[in-house]
Short mmCIF file of C-alpha atoms and ligand atoms in Angstrom, two decimals:
data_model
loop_
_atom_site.label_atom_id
_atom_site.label_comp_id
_atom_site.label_asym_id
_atom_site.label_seq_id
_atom_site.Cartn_x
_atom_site.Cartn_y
_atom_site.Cartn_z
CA UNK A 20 0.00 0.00 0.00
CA UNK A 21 1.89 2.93 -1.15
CA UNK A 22 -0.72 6.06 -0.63
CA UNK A 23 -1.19 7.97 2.50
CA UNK A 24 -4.58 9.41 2.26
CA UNK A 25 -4.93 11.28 5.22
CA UNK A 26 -3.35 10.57 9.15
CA UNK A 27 -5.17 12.89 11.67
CA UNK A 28 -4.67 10.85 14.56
CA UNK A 29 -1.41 10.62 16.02
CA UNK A 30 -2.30 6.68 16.68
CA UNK A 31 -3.93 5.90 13.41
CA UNK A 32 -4.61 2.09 15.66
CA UNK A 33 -6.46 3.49 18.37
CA UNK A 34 -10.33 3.07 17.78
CA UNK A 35 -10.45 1.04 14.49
CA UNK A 36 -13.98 -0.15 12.21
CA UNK A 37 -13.50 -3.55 10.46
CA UNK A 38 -15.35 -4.49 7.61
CA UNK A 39 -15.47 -7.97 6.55
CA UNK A 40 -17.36 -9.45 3.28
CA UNK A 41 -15.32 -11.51 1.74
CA UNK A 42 -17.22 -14.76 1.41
CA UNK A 43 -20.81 -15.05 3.18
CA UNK A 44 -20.96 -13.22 6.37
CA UNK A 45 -21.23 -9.03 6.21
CA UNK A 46 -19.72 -8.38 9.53
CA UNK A 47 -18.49 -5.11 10.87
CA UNK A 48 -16.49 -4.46 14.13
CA UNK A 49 -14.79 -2.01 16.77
CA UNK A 50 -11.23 -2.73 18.37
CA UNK A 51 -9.49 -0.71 20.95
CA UNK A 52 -5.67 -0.54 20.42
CA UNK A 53 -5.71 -3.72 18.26
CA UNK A 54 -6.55 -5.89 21.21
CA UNK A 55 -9.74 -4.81 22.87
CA UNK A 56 -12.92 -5.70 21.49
CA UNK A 57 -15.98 -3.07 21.37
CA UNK A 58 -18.53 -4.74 19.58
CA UNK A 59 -18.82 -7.42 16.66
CA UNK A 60 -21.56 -7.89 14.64
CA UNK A 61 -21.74 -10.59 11.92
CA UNK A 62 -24.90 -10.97 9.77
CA UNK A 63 -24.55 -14.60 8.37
CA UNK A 64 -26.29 -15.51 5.01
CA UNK A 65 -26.12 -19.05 5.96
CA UNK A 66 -29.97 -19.63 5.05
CA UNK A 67 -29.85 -18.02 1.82
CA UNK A 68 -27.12 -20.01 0.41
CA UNK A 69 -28.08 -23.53 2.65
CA UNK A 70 -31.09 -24.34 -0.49
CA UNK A 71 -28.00 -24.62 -3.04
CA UNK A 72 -25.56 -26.24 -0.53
CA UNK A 73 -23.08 -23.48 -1.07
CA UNK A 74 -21.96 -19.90 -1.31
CA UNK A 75 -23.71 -18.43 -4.97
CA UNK A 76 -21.40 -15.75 -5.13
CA UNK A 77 -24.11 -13.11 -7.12
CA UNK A 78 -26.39 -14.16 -4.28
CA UNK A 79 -23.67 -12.93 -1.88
CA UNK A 80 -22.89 -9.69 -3.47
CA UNK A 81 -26.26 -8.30 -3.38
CA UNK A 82 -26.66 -9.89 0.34
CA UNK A 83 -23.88 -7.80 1.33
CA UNK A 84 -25.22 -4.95 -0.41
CA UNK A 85 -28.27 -4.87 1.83
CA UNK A 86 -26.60 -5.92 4.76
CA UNK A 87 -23.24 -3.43 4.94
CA UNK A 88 -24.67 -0.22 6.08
CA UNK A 89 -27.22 -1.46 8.84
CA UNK A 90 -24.49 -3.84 10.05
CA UNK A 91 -21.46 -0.90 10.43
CA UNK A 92 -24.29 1.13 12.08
CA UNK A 93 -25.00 -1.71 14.64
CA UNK A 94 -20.90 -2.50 15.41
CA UNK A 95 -21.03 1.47 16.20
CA UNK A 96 -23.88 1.66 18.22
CA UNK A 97 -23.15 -1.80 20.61
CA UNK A 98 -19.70 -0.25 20.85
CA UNK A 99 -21.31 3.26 21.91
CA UNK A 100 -18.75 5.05 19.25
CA UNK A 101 -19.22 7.72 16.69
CA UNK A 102 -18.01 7.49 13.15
CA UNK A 103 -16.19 10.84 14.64
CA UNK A 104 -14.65 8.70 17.21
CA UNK A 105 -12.79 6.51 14.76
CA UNK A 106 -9.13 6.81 14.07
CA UNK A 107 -8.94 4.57 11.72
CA UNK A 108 -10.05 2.32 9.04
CA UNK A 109 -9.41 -1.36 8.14
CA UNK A 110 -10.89 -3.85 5.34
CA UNK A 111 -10.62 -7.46 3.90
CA UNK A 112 -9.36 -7.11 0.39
CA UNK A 113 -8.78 -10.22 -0.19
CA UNK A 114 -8.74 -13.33 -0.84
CA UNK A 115 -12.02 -13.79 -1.06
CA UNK A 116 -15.74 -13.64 -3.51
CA UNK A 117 -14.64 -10.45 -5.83
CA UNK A 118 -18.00 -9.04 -6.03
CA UNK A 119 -18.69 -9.82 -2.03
CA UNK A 120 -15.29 -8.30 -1.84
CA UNK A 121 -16.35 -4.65 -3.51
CA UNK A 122 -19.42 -4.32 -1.69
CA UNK A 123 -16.88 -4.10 1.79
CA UNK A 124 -14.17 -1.96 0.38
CA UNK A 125 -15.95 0.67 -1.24
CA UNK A 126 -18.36 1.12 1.69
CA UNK A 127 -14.79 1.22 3.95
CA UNK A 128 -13.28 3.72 1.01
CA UNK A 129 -16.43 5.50 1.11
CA UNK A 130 -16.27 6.12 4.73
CA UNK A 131 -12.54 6.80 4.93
CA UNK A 132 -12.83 9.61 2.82
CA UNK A 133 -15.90 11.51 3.61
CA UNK A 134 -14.62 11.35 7.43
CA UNK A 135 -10.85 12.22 6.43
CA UNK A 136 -9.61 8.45 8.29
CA UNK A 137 -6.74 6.71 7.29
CA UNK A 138 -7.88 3.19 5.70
CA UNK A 139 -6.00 -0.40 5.40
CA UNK A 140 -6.56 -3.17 3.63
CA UNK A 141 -6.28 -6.05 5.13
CA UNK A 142 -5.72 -9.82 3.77
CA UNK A 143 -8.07 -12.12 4.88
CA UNK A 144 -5.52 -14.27 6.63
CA UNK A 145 -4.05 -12.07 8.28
CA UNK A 146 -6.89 -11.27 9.86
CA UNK A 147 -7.88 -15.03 11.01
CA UNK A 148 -4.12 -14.58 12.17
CA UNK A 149 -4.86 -11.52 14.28
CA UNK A 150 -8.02 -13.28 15.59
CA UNK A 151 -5.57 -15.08 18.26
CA UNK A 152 -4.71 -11.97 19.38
CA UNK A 153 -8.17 -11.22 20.56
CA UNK A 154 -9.02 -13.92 23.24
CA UNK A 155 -7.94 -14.02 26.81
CA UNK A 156 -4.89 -16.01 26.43
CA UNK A 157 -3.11 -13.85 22.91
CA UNK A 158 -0.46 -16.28 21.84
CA UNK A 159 3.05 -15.17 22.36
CA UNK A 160 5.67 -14.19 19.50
CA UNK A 161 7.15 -15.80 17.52
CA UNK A 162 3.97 -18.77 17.70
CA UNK A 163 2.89 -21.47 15.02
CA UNK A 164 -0.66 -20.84 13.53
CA UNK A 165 -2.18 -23.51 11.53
CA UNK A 166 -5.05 -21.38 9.75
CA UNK A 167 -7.76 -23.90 8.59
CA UNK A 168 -10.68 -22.66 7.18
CA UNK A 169 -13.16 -23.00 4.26
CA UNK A 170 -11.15 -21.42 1.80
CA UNK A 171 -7.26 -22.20 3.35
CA UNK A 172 -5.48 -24.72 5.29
CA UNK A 173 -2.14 -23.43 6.16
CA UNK A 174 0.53 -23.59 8.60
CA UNK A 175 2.72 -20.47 9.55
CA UNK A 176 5.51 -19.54 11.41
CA UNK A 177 4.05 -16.08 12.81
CA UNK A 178 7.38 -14.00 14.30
CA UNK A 179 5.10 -10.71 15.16
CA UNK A 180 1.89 -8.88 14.42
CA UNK A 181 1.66 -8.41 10.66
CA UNK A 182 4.51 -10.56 9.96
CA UNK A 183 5.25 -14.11 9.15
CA UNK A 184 5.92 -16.79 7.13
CA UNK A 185 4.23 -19.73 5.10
CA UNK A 186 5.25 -22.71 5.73
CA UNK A 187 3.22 -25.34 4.12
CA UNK A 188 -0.16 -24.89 2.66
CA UNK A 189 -3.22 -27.15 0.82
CA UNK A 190 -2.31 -28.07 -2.70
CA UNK A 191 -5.39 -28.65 -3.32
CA UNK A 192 -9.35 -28.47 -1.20
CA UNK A 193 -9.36 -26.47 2.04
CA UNK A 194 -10.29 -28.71 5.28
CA UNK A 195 -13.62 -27.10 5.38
CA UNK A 196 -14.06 -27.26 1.91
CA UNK A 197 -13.63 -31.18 2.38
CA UNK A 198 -16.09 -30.72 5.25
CA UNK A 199 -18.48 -28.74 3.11
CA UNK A 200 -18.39 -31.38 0.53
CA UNK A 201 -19.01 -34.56 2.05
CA UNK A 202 -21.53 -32.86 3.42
CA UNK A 203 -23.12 -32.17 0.36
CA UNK A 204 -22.72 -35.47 -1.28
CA UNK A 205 -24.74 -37.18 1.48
CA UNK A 206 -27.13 -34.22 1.79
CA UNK A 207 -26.84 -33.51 5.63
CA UNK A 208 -26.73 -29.94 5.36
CA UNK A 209 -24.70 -26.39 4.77
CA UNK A 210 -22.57 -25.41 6.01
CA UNK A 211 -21.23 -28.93 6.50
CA UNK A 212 -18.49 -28.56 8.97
CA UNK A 213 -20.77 -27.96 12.16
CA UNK A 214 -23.15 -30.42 10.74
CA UNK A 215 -20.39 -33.36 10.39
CA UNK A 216 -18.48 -32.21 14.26
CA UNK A 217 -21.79 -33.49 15.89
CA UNK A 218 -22.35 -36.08 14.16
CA UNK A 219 -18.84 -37.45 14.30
CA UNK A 220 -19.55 -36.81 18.10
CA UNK A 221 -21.74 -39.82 18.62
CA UNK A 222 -19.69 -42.00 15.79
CA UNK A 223 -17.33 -44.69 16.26
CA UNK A 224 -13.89 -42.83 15.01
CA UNK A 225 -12.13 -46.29 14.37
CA UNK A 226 -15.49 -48.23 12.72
CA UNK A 227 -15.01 -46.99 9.33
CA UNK A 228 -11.12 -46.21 8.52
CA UNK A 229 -10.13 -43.43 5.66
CA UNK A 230 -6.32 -42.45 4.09
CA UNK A 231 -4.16 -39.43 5.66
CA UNK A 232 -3.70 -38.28 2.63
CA UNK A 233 0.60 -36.54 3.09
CA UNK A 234 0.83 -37.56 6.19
CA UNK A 235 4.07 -39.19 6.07
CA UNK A 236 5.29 -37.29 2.87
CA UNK A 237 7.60 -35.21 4.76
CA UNK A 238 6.39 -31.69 3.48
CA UNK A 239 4.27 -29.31 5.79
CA UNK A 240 1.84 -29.19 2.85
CA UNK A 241 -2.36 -31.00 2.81
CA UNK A 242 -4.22 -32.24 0.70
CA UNK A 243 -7.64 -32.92 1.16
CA UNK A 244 -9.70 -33.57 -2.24
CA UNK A 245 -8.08 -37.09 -2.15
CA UNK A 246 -9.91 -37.57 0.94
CA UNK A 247 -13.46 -36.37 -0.33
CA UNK A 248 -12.75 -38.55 -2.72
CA UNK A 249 -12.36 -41.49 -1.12
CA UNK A 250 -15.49 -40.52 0.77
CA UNK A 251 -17.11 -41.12 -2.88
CA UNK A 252 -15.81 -44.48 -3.55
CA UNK A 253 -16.38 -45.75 -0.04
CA UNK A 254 -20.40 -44.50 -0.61
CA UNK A 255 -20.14 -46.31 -4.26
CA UNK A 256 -18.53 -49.65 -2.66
CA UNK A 257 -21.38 -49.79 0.09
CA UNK A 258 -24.36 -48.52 -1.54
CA UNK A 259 -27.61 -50.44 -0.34
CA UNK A 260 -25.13 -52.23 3.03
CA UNK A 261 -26.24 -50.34 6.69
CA UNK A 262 -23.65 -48.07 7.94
CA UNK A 263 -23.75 -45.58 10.86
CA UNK A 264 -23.89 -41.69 9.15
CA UNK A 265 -21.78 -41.29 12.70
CA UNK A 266 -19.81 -43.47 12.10
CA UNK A 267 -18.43 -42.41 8.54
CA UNK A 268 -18.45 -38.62 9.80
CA UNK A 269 -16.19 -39.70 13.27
CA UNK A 270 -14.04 -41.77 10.51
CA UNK A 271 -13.56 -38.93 7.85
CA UNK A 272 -13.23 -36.32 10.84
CA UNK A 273 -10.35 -38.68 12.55
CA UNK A 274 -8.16 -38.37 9.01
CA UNK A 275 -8.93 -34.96 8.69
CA UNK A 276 -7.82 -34.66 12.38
CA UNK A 277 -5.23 -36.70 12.36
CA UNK A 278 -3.42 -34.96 9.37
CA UNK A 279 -3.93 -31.42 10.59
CA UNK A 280 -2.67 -32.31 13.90
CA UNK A 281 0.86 -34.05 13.43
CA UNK A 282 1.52 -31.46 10.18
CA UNK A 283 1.38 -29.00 12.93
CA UNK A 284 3.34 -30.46 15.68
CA UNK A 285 5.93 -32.02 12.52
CA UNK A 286 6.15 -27.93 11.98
CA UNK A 287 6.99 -26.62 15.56
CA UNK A 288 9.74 -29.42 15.69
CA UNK A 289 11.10 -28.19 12.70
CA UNK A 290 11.04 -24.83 13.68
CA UNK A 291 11.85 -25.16 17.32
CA UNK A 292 8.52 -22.87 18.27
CA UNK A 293 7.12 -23.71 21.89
CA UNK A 294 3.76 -22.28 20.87
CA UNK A 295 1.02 -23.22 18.73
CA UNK A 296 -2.17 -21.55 18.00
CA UNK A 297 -5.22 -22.82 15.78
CA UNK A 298 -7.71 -20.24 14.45
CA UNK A 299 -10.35 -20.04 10.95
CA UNK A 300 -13.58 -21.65 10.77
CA UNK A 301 -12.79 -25.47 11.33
CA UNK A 302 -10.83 -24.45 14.75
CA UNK A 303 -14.07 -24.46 16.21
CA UNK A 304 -14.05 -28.18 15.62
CA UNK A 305 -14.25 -30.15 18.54
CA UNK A 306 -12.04 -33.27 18.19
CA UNK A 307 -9.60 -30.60 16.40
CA UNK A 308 -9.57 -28.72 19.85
CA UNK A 309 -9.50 -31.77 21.92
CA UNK A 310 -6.42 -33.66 20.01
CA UNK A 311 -4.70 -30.29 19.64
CA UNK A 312 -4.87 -30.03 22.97
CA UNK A 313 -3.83 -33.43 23.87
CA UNK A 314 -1.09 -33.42 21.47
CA UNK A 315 0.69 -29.73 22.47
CA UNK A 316 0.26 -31.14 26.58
CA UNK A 317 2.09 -33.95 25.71
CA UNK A 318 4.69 -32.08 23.26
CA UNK A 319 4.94 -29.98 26.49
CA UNK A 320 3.83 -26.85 23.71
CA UNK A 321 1.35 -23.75 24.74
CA UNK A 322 -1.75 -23.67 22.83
CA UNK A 323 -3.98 -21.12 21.92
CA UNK A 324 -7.70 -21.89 20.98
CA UNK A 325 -10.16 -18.93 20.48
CA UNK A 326 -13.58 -18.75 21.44
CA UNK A 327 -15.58 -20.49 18.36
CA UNK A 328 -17.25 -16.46 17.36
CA UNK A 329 -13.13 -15.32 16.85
CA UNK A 330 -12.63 -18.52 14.56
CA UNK A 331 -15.72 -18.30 12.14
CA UNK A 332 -15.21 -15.13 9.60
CA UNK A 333 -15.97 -11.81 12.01
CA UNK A 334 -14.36 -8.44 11.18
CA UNK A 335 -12.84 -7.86 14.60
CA UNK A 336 -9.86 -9.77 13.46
CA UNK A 337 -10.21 -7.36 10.34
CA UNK A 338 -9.96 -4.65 12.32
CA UNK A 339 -7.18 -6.15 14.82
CA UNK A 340 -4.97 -6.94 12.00
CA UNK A 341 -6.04 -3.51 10.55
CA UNK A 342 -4.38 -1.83 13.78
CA UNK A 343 -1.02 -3.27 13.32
CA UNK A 344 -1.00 -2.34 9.68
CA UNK A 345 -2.08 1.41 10.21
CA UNK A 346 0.40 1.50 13.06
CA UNK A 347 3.17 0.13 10.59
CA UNK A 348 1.99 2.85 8.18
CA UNK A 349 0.54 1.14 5.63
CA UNK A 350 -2.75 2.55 3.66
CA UNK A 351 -5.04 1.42 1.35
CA UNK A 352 -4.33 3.65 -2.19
CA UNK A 353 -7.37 5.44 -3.36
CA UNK A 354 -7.32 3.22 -6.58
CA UNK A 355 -6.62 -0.34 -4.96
CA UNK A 356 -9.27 -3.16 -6.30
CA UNK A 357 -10.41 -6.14 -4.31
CA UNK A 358 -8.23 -9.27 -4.91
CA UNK A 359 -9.55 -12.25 -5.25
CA UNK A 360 -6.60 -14.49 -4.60
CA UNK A 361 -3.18 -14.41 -2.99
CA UNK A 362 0.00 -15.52 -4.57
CA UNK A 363 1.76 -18.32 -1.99
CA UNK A 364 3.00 -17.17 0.71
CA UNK A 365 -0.45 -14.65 1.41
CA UNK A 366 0.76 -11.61 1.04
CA UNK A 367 -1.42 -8.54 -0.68
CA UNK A 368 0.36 -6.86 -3.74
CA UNK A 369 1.72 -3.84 -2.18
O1 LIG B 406 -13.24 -19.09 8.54
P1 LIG B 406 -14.55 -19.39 7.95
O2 LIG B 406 -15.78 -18.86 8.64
O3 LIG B 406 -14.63 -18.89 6.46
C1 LIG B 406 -13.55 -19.02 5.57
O4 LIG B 406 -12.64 -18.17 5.61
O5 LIG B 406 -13.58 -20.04 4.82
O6 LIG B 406 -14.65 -20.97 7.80
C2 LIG B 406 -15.78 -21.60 7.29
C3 LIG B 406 -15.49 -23.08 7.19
C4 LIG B 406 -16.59 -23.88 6.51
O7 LIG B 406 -16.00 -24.78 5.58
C5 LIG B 406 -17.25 -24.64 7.65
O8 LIG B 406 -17.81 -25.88 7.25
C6 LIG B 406 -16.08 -24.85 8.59
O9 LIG B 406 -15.36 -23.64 8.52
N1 LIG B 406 -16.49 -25.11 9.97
C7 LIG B 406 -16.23 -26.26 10.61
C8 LIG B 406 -16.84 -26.13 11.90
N2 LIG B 406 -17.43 -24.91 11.98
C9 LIG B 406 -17.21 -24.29 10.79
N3 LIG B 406 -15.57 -27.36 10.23
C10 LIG B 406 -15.48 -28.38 11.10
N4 LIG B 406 -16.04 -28.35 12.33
C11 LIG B 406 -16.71 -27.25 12.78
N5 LIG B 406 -17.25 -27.23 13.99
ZN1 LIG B 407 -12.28 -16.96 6.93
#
């Protein structure tokens, strides 16, 4: 980000607005000094994308369109601030839905003009990486984040606010995306990632048994469409023999598990971090939480777990991450577009 549009705070971080609509939640929020949280509000469009088992991205767009301005007016009011309390400005700009994606940061360029502000953009990521920063127990530096969500599955090595490093990623589907999908293909439901965690919860984990896909393949990189796959051929094989819908989630949540947890610990070795932290929408995931846990006791590792509201998309970690940025100095130039992906490594073209 190259353009300073205006600075009339001297701490550009002190009372920031997040604005979040990159995929299917319009969500606005107020942090205090990057760390305190004011007030989050997330309108979800769950049911009006749960009929066609999945985000329809046009759907989204004019969603968020309806849903941006009362939203930002409801994160001010629970937070009892005025738009001329602000000091600054931060917004997703990517990765995300491109058209979901404009509605946020034109609303958030909008703003930061008309009330003179200072605005960043904010990756996506690095917001779900900032999340961590906003429960009780904030992670300290330099920590190991493994970021698994619907659209990522990633581990990095995080050395401060705002700045770290990629150190394996999915080649392929996303954990939830696997989720989402095997949801789908047995018609239990969207999103499909809460839907499968309590079902797995009254499953047999060992009854039905499915591949880790890279587990032993020495990388700190997933893969996860193999896995859906196999999912598909095991429904094929049995069609018309009884099996427990438990029992085939607790199995396919297991590999998933499984996978996500050794990657993670295989990476803190590696790296000699003592600290691990877990954050994006499948960190809400229960067996996820209770082997991570297990596994970093044992390791003799700290963990870091957010409440489940900090790991589903919110814009409070928008606006956390958005506080170390504006602090750093960077802004959001007048003419910046919404980017739909990020090159490896998840940084936003500066
Ligand atoms: O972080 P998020 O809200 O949005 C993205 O950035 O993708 O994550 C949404 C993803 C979905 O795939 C959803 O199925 C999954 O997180 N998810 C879960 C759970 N809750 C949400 N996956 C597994 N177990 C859960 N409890
Ligand atoms: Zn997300």
């Amino acid at each position: 980000m190259n353009q300073t549009l205006s600075n009339t705070s001297p701490d550009p971080g002190a009372l920031v607005l997040g604005i979040e609509s990159s995929c299917d939640e319009t969500a606005a929020a107020v942090v205090a000094e990057g760390r305190r949280l004011l007030s989050s509000v997330v309108a979800s469009q769950v049911k009006d994308h749960a009929p066609f088992g999945g985000v329809v991205p046009e759907l989204a767009s004019r969603r968020h369109l309806a849903n941006a301005v009362p939203v930002v007016r409801a994160a001010l009011a629970e937070a009892e601030v005025a738009l001329a309390d602000l000091t600054g400005l931060a917004v997703t700009q990517g990765p995300g839905l491109i058209g979901a994606l404009l509605v946020g940061l034109n609303l958030a360029k909008g703003l930061a003009w008309s009330l003179n502000l200072p605005i960043v953009g904010v990756s996506h990521l690095e917001g779900h990486l900032a999340a961590l920063g906003l429960g009780d127990a904030p992670p300290p530096f330099p920590h190991l984040a493994l970021l698994v969500s619907g659209g990522h599955t990633s581990i990095f090595l995080v050395r401060e606010p705002g700045r770290q490093e990629e150190l394996g990623q999915t080649v392929d589907d996303a954990a939830g995306e696997a989720y989402d999908k095997v949801a789908k293909l047995y018609g239990l439901g969207y999103p499909g990632g809460i839907i499968i965690d309590r079902l797995a919860a009254r499953g047999d984990p060992k009854a039905i048994r499915l591949p880790r896909p890279r587990l032993h393949d020495g990388t700190l990189d997933f893969s996860f469409a193999g896995l859906k796959t196999a999912v598909v051929n095991f429904r094929e094989k049995h069609r018309g023999e009884p099996y427990r819908m438990e029992d085939l989630c607790a199995g396919f949540q297991e590999a998933v598990v499984e996978v996500l947890v050794k990657k993670t610990l295989a990476a803190a070795e590696r790296h000699g971090v003592g600290h691990l932290a877990v954050t994006g929408g499948v960190a809400s995931n229960r067996r996820l939480r209770e082997q991570m846990t297990r596994a970093a006791a044992e390791a003799g590792l700290g963990l870091t777990l957010p409440p489940p509201e900090l790991c589903t998309d919110n814009a409070a970690m928008i606006a956390a991450a958005g506080c170390h940025g504006l602090r750093a100095g960077r802004r959001l130039a007048p003419e910046a577009d919404a980017v739909s992906r990020l090159p490896r490594g998840g940084a936003l073209p500066t």
